[in-house]
CSV table of C-alpha atoms and ligand atoms in Angstrom, one decimal:
chain,number,residue,atom,x,y,z
A,1,MET,CA,23.4,-10.1,-20.4
A,2,SER,CA,24.1,-8.5,-24.5
A,3,LEU,CA,20.7,-9.4,-25.8
A,4,LYS,CA,19.6,-7.0,-23.2
A,5,PRO,CA,15.6,-8.8,-23.6
A,6,ARG,CA,12.6,-6.6,-21.6
A,7,TYR,CA,11.5,-9.7,-20.7
A,8,HIS,CA,13.2,-13.0,-19.4
A,9,PHE,CA,11.1,-16.1,-19.1
A,10,ALA,CA,11.8,-19.9,-17.7
A,11,ALA,CA,10.5,-22.7,-16.8
A,12,LEU,CA,13.5,-25.2,-16.4
A,13,GLU,CA,13.2,-24.9,-12.3
A,14,GLY,CA,9.7,-26.3,-12.5
A,15,SER,CA,8.8,-23.1,-9.8
A,16,ASN,CA,7.7,-20.1,-9.4
A,17,TYR,CA,10.2,-17.0,-9.3
A,18,GLU,CA,9.7,-13.5,-10.2
A,19,ARG,CA,13.1,-11.8,-10.0
A,20,LEU,CA,13.0,-7.7,-9.4
A,21,PRO,CA,13.6,-5.6,-12.8
A,22,TYR,CA,17.3,-5.4,-13.2
A,23,ARG,CA,18.9,-2.2,-14.8
A,24,ASN,CA,20.5,-3.5,-18.4
A,25,HIS,CA,22.7,0.5,-18.5
A,26,ILE,CA,26.1,1.1,-16.2
A,27,VAL,CA,24.6,4.0,-14.0
A,28,LEU,CA,26.6,7.5,-15.0
A,29,GLN,CA,28.2,5.9,-17.5
A,30,GLU,CA,25.9,4.6,-19.8
A,31,ASN,CA,22.6,5.9,-21.5
A,32,ALA,CA,19.9,4.9,-19.3
A,33,GLN,CA,17.8,1.7,-21.5
A,34,HIS,CA,14.7,-0.3,-20.8
A,35,VAL,CA,14.8,-2.5,-17.6
A,36,GLY,CA,15.2,-6.7,-18.1
A,37,ARG,CA,12.6,-8.5,-15.9
A,38,PHE,CA,13.1,-12.4,-14.8
A,39,ILE,CA,10.5,-14.7,-14.8
A,40,ALA,CA,10.2,-18.1,-13.9
A,41,LEU,CA,6.8,-20.3,-14.2
A,42,ALA,CA,6.5,-23.7,-12.6
A,43,ASN,CA,5.0,-26.5,-14.2
A,44,VAL,CA,1.3,-26.7,-15.3
A,45,GLY,CA,-1.2,-28.2,-12.5
A,46,ASN,CA,1.8,-28.3,-10.7
A,47,ILE,CA,0.0,-30.0,-7.3
A,48,ASN,CA,2.1,-27.2,-4.9
A,49,LYS,CA,-0.1,-24.6,-6.4
A,50,ARG,CA,2.7,-22.8,-7.8
A,51,LYS,CA,1.9,-19.9,-10.0
A,52,TYR,CA,2.4,-21.2,-14.2
A,53,LEU,CA,0.4,-18.5,-15.9
A,54,TYR,CA,1.5,-15.2,-16.7
A,55,ALA,CA,-0.9,-12.9,-18.4
A,56,PHE,CA,-0.3,-9.8,-19.7
A,57,THR,CA,0.3,-7.0,-22.5
A,58,ILE,CA,3.0,-6.1,-23.8
A,59,VAL,CA,4.0,-2.8,-25.5
A,60,PRO,CA,6.5,-2.9,-28.6
A,61,MET,CA,10.0,-1.5,-28.1
A,62,ASN,CA,8.9,0.5,-31.6
A,63,SER,CA,5.7,1.7,-30.1
A,64,MET,CA,6.9,2.6,-27.4
A,65,ASP,CA,7.5,6.8,-26.1
A,66,PRO,CA,11.6,6.3,-25.2
A,67,ALA,CA,11.2,7.7,-22.4
A,68,GLU,CA,8.2,5.6,-21.0
A,69,LEU,CA,10.5,2.8,-22.3
A,70,VAL,CA,13.9,3.6,-20.2
A,71,LYS,CA,12.1,4.6,-17.3
A,72,GLN,CA,13.3,2.7,-14.2
A,73,PRO,CA,10.9,1.3,-11.8
A,74,LEU,CA,11.4,2.4,-8.2
A,75,ASP,CA,12.9,-1.1,-6.7
A,76,VAL,CA,15.0,-1.7,-9.9
A,77,THR,CA,18.5,-3.1,-9.1
A,78,GLU,CA,21.4,-3.4,-11.2
A,79,ASN,CA,22.3,-6.2,-13.8
A,80,PRO,CA,22.8,-10.0,-12.1
A,81,PHE,CA,24.7,-11.4,-14.7
A,82,ARG,CA,27.8,-8.2,-14.9
A,83,LYS,CA,27.8,-9.3,-10.9
A,84,SER,CA,31.2,-10.6,-11.6
A,85,GLY,CA,32.7,-8.3,-14.1
A,86,LYS,CA,34.5,-5.5,-14.1
A,87,GLU,CA,31.8,-3.2,-13.3
A,88,GLY,CA,30.8,-4.6,-10.3
A,89,SER,CA,31.6,-3.3,-7.5
A,90,LYS,CA,31.7,-4.8,-3.8
A,91,SER,CA,28.8,-3.1,-2.9
A,92,MET,CA,27.0,-3.5,-6.3
A,93,GLN,CA,27.2,-7.3,-5.6
A,94,SER,CA,26.5,-7.1,-2.3
A,95,ARG,CA,23.2,-5.0,-2.6
A,96,VAL,CA,22.3,-7.7,-5.6
A,97,GLU,CA,22.7,-10.5,-2.9
A,98,VAL,CA,20.6,-8.2,-0.2
A,99,GLU,CA,17.7,-7.7,-2.5
A,100,ASP,CA,17.3,-10.9,-3.4
A,101,GLU,CA,17.8,-12.7,-0.2
A,102,ALA,CA,15.3,-10.6,0.5
A,103,ALA,CA,12.8,-10.2,-1.9
A,104,PRO,CA,9.4,-12.7,-0.9
A,105,GLN,CA,8.1,-15.4,-3.5
A,106,PHE,CA,5.7,-12.7,-4.2
A,107,PHE,CA,7.0,-10.2,-6.6
A,108,PHE,CA,4.8,-8.2,-9.2
A,109,ASP,CA,5.7,-6.5,-12.2
A,110,LEU,CA,5.7,-2.4,-10.5
A,111,SER,CA,6.1,-0.9,-13.5
A,112,LYS,CA,3.0,0.3,-15.0
A,113,GLN,CA,5.1,1.4,-18.4
A,114,GLN,CA,5.8,-1.6,-19.7
A,115,GLY,CA,3.9,-4.8,-19.8
A,116,LYS,CA,1.6,-4.9,-17.6
A,117,LYS,CA,-0.6,-8.5,-16.5
A,118,ARG,CA,-4.3,-8.4,-17.7
A,119,TYR,CA,-6.2,-8.7,-14.6
A,120,SER,CA,-8.2,-11.6,-14.8
A,121,GLY,CA,-10.6,-11.9,-12.6
A,122,GLY,CA,-12.3,-10.3,-9.3
A,123,ARG,CA,-15.1,-7.7,-9.0
A,124,ASP,CA,-12.7,-4.7,-10.1
A,125,GLY,CA,-11.6,-5.7,-13.6
A,126,PRO,CA,-9.3,-5.0,-15.8
A,127,HIS,CA,-8.4,-0.6,-14.7
A,128,THR,CA,-4.0,-1.6,-14.8
A,129,GLN,CA,-4.6,-1.3,-18.2
A,130,LYS,CA,-4.1,3.0,-17.9
A,131,LYS,CA,-1.2,3.6,-19.4
A,132,GLN,CA,-0.3,7.6,-16.9
A,133,PRO,CA,-0.6,8.2,-13.5
A,134,ARG,CA,-3.8,9.3,-13.1
A,135,LYS,CA,-4.6,12.9,-12.0
A,136,ALA,CA,-6.9,13.5,-9.2
A,137,PRO,CA,-9.4,10.6,-10.9
A,138,GLN,CA,-12.9,11.1,-10.4
A,139,ALA,CA,-15.4,8.8,-9.0
A,140,THR,CA,-18.3,8.1,-11.6
A,141,GLY,CA,-20.9,7.7,-9.0
A,142,PRO,CA,-21.4,9.6,-5.5
A,143,CYS,CA,-18.6,9.1,-3.1
A,144,TRP,CA,-18.3,10.0,0.3
A,145,PHE,CA,-14.4,10.8,0.6
A,146,CYS,CA,-13.4,12.6,-2.9
A,147,LEU,CA,-13.4,16.0,-2.0
A,148,ALA,CA,-15.4,17.9,-4.6
A,149,SER,CA,-18.2,15.6,-4.6
A,150,PRO,CA,-21.1,17.0,-2.3
A,151,GLU,CA,-21.1,13.9,-0.3
A,152,VAL,CA,-18.5,14.6,1.3
A,153,GLU,CA,-19.1,15.6,4.9
A,154,LYS,CA,-16.8,19.2,5.3
A,155,HIS,CA,-17.4,19.3,8.7
A,156,LEU,CA,-15.4,16.1,9.8
A,157,VAL,CA,-12.6,17.5,7.5
A,158,VAL,CA,-9.3,19.2,9.7
A,159,SER,CA,-6.4,19.3,7.5
A,160,ILE,CA,-5.9,19.8,3.5
A,161,GLY,CA,-2.5,19.0,1.5
A,162,THR,CA,-1.9,19.0,-2.1
A,163,ASP,CA,-3.1,15.2,-3.2
A,164,CYS,CA,-5.0,14.2,0.4
A,165,TYR,CA,-6.5,15.2,3.0
A,166,VAL,CA,-7.3,14.3,6.7
A,167,ALA,CA,-10.8,13.9,8.5
A,168,LEU,CA,-11.9,12.9,11.3
A,169,ALA,CA,-13.4,9.2,11.3
A,170,LYS,CA,-17.1,9.8,11.3
A,171,GLY,CA,-18.0,7.1,14.1
A,172,GLY,CA,-14.7,6.7,15.1
A,173,LEU,CA,-13.3,4.5,18.1
A,174,VAL,CA,-12.4,7.2,19.6
A,175,SER,CA,-12.1,11.3,19.4
A,176,ASP,CA,-9.5,11.6,17.9
A,177,HIS,CA,-9.7,8.4,15.6
A,178,ILE,CA,-8.8,9.8,12.3
A,179,MET,CA,-8.4,8.9,8.1
A,180,ILE,CA,-5.8,10.3,6.3
A,181,LEU,CA,-7.7,9.7,2.5
A,182,PRO,CA,-6.9,10.9,-1.3
A,183,ILE,CA,-8.6,14.1,-2.3
A,184,GLY,CA,-9.1,12.5,-5.6
A,185,HIS,CA,-10.9,9.5,-6.3
A,186,TYR,CA,-8.3,6.6,-5.5
A,187,GLN,CA,-9.2,3.1,-3.9
A,188,SER,CA,-6.0,2.2,-2.4
A,189,VAL,CA,-2.7,2.5,-1.7
A,190,VAL,CA,-1.3,0.2,-4.6
A,191,ASP,CA,-3.3,3.1,-6.6
A,192,LEU,CA,-1.6,5.7,-5.6
A,193,SER,CA,0.8,7.9,-8.2
A,194,SER,CA,3.9,8.4,-6.2
A,195,ASP,CA,2.9,12.2,-5.3
A,196,VAL,CA,0.2,11.2,-3.8
A,197,MET,CA,1.8,8.5,-1.9
A,198,GLU,CA,4.7,10.3,-0.7
A,199,GLU,CA,2.0,12.9,1.1
A,200,VAL,CA,0.5,10.7,3.1
A,201,ASN,CA,3.8,9.3,4.2
A,202,GLN,CA,4.1,12.7,4.9
A,203,TYR,CA,1.1,12.9,7.4
A,204,LYS,CA,1.9,9.5,8.2
A,205,THR,CA,5.3,11.2,9.8
A,206,ALA,CA,2.9,14.7,10.9
A,207,LEU,CA,0.1,12.3,13.1
A,208,MET,CA,2.7,9.8,14.7
A,209,LYS,CA,4.8,13.5,15.9
A,210,TYR,CA,1.5,14.5,17.3
A,211,PHE,CA,0.0,11.8,18.8
A,212,ARG,CA,3.8,11.1,20.6
A,213,SER,CA,3.3,14.9,21.8
A,214,LYS,CA,0.0,13.6,23.6
A,215,GLY,CA,1.5,10.3,24.8
A,216,LYS,CA,0.0,8.1,22.3
A,217,ARG,CA,1.1,5.5,19.3
A,218,PHE,CA,-0.8,5.2,16.9
A,219,VAL,CA,-2.1,1.8,14.5
A,220,VAL,CA,-2.8,2.6,10.6
A,221,PHE,CA,-5.5,0.0,8.8
A,222,GLU,CA,-6.6,0.1,5.7
A,223,ARG,CA,-9.7,-2.3,4.5
A,224,ASN,CA,-9.5,-2.6,0.5
A,225,TYR,CA,-12.1,-4.7,0.9
A,226,ARG,CA,-16.0,-3.9,-0.5
A,227,SER,CA,-14.8,-0.6,-0.6
A,228,GLN,CA,-14.6,2.5,-3.4
A,229,HIS,CA,-12.0,5.2,-1.6
A,230,LEU,CA,-9.2,4.9,0.4
A,231,GLN,CA,-9.7,5.0,4.1
A,232,LEU,CA,-6.0,4.6,6.1
A,233,GLN,CA,-7.3,4.4,9.5
A,234,VAL,CA,-5.3,6.2,12.4
A,235,VAL,CA,-6.1,5.1,15.2
A,236,PRO,CA,-4.8,6.9,18.8
A,237,VAL,CA,-3.7,4.0,21.9
A,238,PRO,CA,-2.2,5.4,24.8
A,239,GLN,CA,1.5,4.7,25.4
A,240,ASN,CA,1.3,3.3,28.4
A,241,CYS,CA,-1.6,0.7,27.2
A,242,CYS,CA,-0.2,-1.4,24.9
A,243,ALA,CA,3.7,-1.7,23.6
A,244,THR,CA,4.0,-1.8,19.9
A,245,GLU,CA,4.8,-5.7,20.2
A,246,ASP,CA,1.7,-6.5,22.1
A,247,LEU,CA,-0.4,-4.1,19.2
A,248,LYS,CA,1.2,-6.1,17.2
A,249,GLU,CA,0.9,-9.7,19.0
A,250,THR,CA,-3.0,-9.0,19.7
A,251,PHE,CA,-3.5,-8.2,15.5
A,252,ILE,CA,-2.1,-11.9,15.0
A,253,ILE,CA,-3.7,-13.7,17.8
A,254,GLN,CA,-6.7,-11.9,17.0
A,255,ALA,CA,-6.8,-12.5,13.1
A,256,GLN,CA,-5.9,-16.6,13.8
A,257,GLU,CA,-9.2,-17.3,15.8
A,258,GLN,CA,-11.4,-16.3,13.0
A,259,GLN,CA,-8.7,-17.9,10.1
A,260,ILE,CA,-7.4,-14.7,9.1
A,261,GLU,CA,-3.8,-15.3,7.7
A,262,LEU,CA,-1.2,-12.2,8.9
A,263,LEU,CA,1.8,-12.1,7.2
A,264,GLU,CA,4.0,-9.9,7.8
A,265,ILE,CA,5.4,-8.0,5.3
A,266,PRO,CA,10.1,-7.8,5.1
A,267,GLU,CA,11.3,-4.3,6.0
A,268,HIS,CA,11.2,-2.2,3.6
A,269,SER,CA,8.9,-3.3,1.1
A,270,ASP,CA,5.5,-2.0,0.5
A,271,ILE,CA,2.2,-3.0,-0.3
A,272,LYS,CA,2.1,-2.2,-4.0
A,273,GLN,CA,5.2,-4.6,-3.9
A,274,ILE,CA,3.0,-7.4,-2.8
A,275,VAL,CA,-0.2,-6.7,-4.7
A,276,GLN,CA,-1.1,-5.3,-7.9
A,277,PRO,CA,-4.1,-2.5,-8.2
A,278,GLY,CA,-7.5,-4.5,-7.6
A,279,THR,CA,-6.6,-7.2,-5.5
A,280,PRO,CA,-8.5,-7.0,-2.4
A,281,TYR,CA,-6.0,-6.9,0.9
A,282,PHE,CA,-6.2,-5.4,4.4
A,283,TYR,CA,-3.1,-4.5,6.4
A,284,VAL,CA,-1.8,-2.4,9.8
A,285,GLU,CA,0.4,-0.4,10.4
A,286,LEU,CA,2.4,0.3,13.2
A,287,ASP,CA,4.6,3.0,14.8
A,288,ASN,CA,7.7,1.4,14.2
A,289,GLY,CA,7.2,0.7,10.5
A,290,GLU,CA,5.9,-3.2,11.0
A,291,LYS,CA,3.3,-3.6,9.0
A,292,LEU,CA,0.9,-7.2,8.7
A,293,PHE,CA,-1.1,-8.4,5.8
A,294,HIS,CA,-3.5,-9.8,4.7
A,295,ARG,CA,-4.7,-11.2,1.1
A,296,ILE,CA,-8.5,-11.2,1.0
A,297,LYS,CA,-10.2,-14.2,-0.9
A,298,LYS,CA,-14.2,-13.9,0.8
A,299,ASN,CA,-15.5,-13.2,3.6
A,300,PHE,CA,-13.3,-10.9,5.4
A,301,PRO,CA,-14.9,-9.0,8.3
A,302,LEU,CA,-15.6,-5.5,7.3
A,303,GLN,CA,-14.9,-4.3,10.9
A,304,PHE,CA,-11.9,-6.7,11.5
A,305,GLY,CA,-9.5,-3.3,12.4
A,306,ARG,CA,-11.8,-1.9,14.6
A,307,GLU,CA,-12.8,-5.3,16.2
A,308,VAL,CA,-9.3,-5.5,17.2
A,309,LEU,CA,-8.2,-2.8,18.4
A,310,ALA,CA,-11.7,-2.1,20.1
A,311,SER,CA,-10.7,-5.5,22.2
A,312,GLU,CA,-9.9,-6.2,25.5
A,313,ALA,CA,-6.5,-6.6,24.7
A,314,ILE,CA,-6.1,-2.6,23.5
A,315,LEU,CA,-8.9,0.2,24.1
A,316,ASN,CA,-11.1,-2.4,25.7
A,317,ILE,CA,-13.8,-0.2,24.3
A,318,PRO,CA,-15.6,-3.7,22.8
A,319,THR,CA,-19.2,-2.0,22.3
A,320,ARG,CA,-17.7,0.8,19.4
A,321,ALA,CA,-16.6,-1.9,17.4
A,322,ASP,CA,-19.2,-1.2,14.5
A,323,TRP,CA,-18.8,2.4,13.4
A,324,ARG,CA,-22.4,2.4,12.7
A,325,GLU,CA,-23.0,1.5,16.8
A,326,CYS,CA,-21.3,4.9,17.2
A,327,LYS,CA,-23.3,7.5,16.5
A,328,SER,CA,-23.1,11.0,17.3
A,329,THR,CA,-24.2,14.7,16.3
A,330,LYS,CA,-22.9,15.9,14.1
A,331,GLU,CA,-22.4,19.3,16.6
A,332,GLU,CA,-20.4,16.8,18.2
A,333,GLU,CA,-18.6,15.9,15.4
A,334,ALA,CA,-17.9,19.7,14.4
A,335,THR,CA,-16.5,20.3,17.9
A,336,TRP,CA,-14.3,17.3,17.6
A,337,ALA,CA,-13.2,17.9,14.5
A,338,LYS,CA,-12.2,21.7,15.4
A,339,ALA,CA,-10.3,20.5,18.7
A,340,PHE,CA,-8.5,18.3,17.0
A,341,ARG,CA,-7.6,21.1,14.3
A,342,GLU,CA,-6.1,23.3,16.6
A,343,SER,CA,-4.1,20.8,18.4
A,344,PHE,CA,-2.8,19.5,15.2
A,345,GLU,CA,-2.0,22.7,13.8
A,346,PRO,CA,1.8,23.4,14.8
A,347,PHE,CA,2.2,19.5,12.9
A,348,ASP,CA,0.7,20.2,10.6
A,349,PHE,CA,2.5,21.0,7.7
A,350,SER,CA,-0.6,21.8,5.2
A,351,PRO,CA,-0.8,25.1,3.2
A,352,LYS,CA,-3.0,27.6,5.5
A,353,ASP,CA,-5.1,30.3,3.9
B,7,LIG,ZN1,-14.1,9.4,-4.4
């Protein structure tokens, strides 16, 4: 507690555990200080395949920007060593305990400001090395989804916010299958800055209200695998066709059939806590906020989310599972987009011109 290390590594228990970062100062009584991180690693080559290697780069404290150094990550907790001390109020204690309990076994370094893990493999390379949150990054090559790029199909766009936009999905499962996309070139939700993420959530809420007014619930899914630009697919499902529980069940069952392990993510945790940028994954979010997550290793069926939704158990339109089979003319698409834009308008918070 008095040393206040930024990192505390331990190996004596022979297991891998990464605690949420904790504060080294008392809020409202002391100036903000750097947070502490506790990381325990398993024995080298252990048979349980527990993590035993932790690679990261660390910027020495004295060469860091002081403001950057004391930045508190979103998931910071109180200091666990201070629990029994006089400052450790009841509420503080219970909060720490609750968070410890809720912490799944896979916690990663959330703060990109301090020592970062080096991404050691995979196709995406070490793009966690950048220090500052990027502002509307641009694609290096042509991109179908960067709003500024000439490739984007403008007639499908239905709403444009500050950092995100909403567009009709090309070859959508249903005529109001839409997508939330960042305006800048971000690969996945994990890469989004908090501002962009906030607007994504704003759109989700607006769309949920909109679909409810139409007697529908929605399923949101993202496949961060073989895609360059984040597309959050939002597919409405009639409320009288499936309860949220049934939707969840269907996803789990159909995943099992394909040997895909879908994990339920603890409530109030988000994808950022589970994967670091560059990791391929698939996740589904239901309208009650529940999320199912799969870390993609290899050969993930690209149409999986659509297949499940198109299946007999849900929308029962199996022939539309593959978007390439869902051809329509540009005129039809423009008509659907216009219709959507008009009926979504009362729910749309984006600035109108
Ligand atoms: Zn892009």
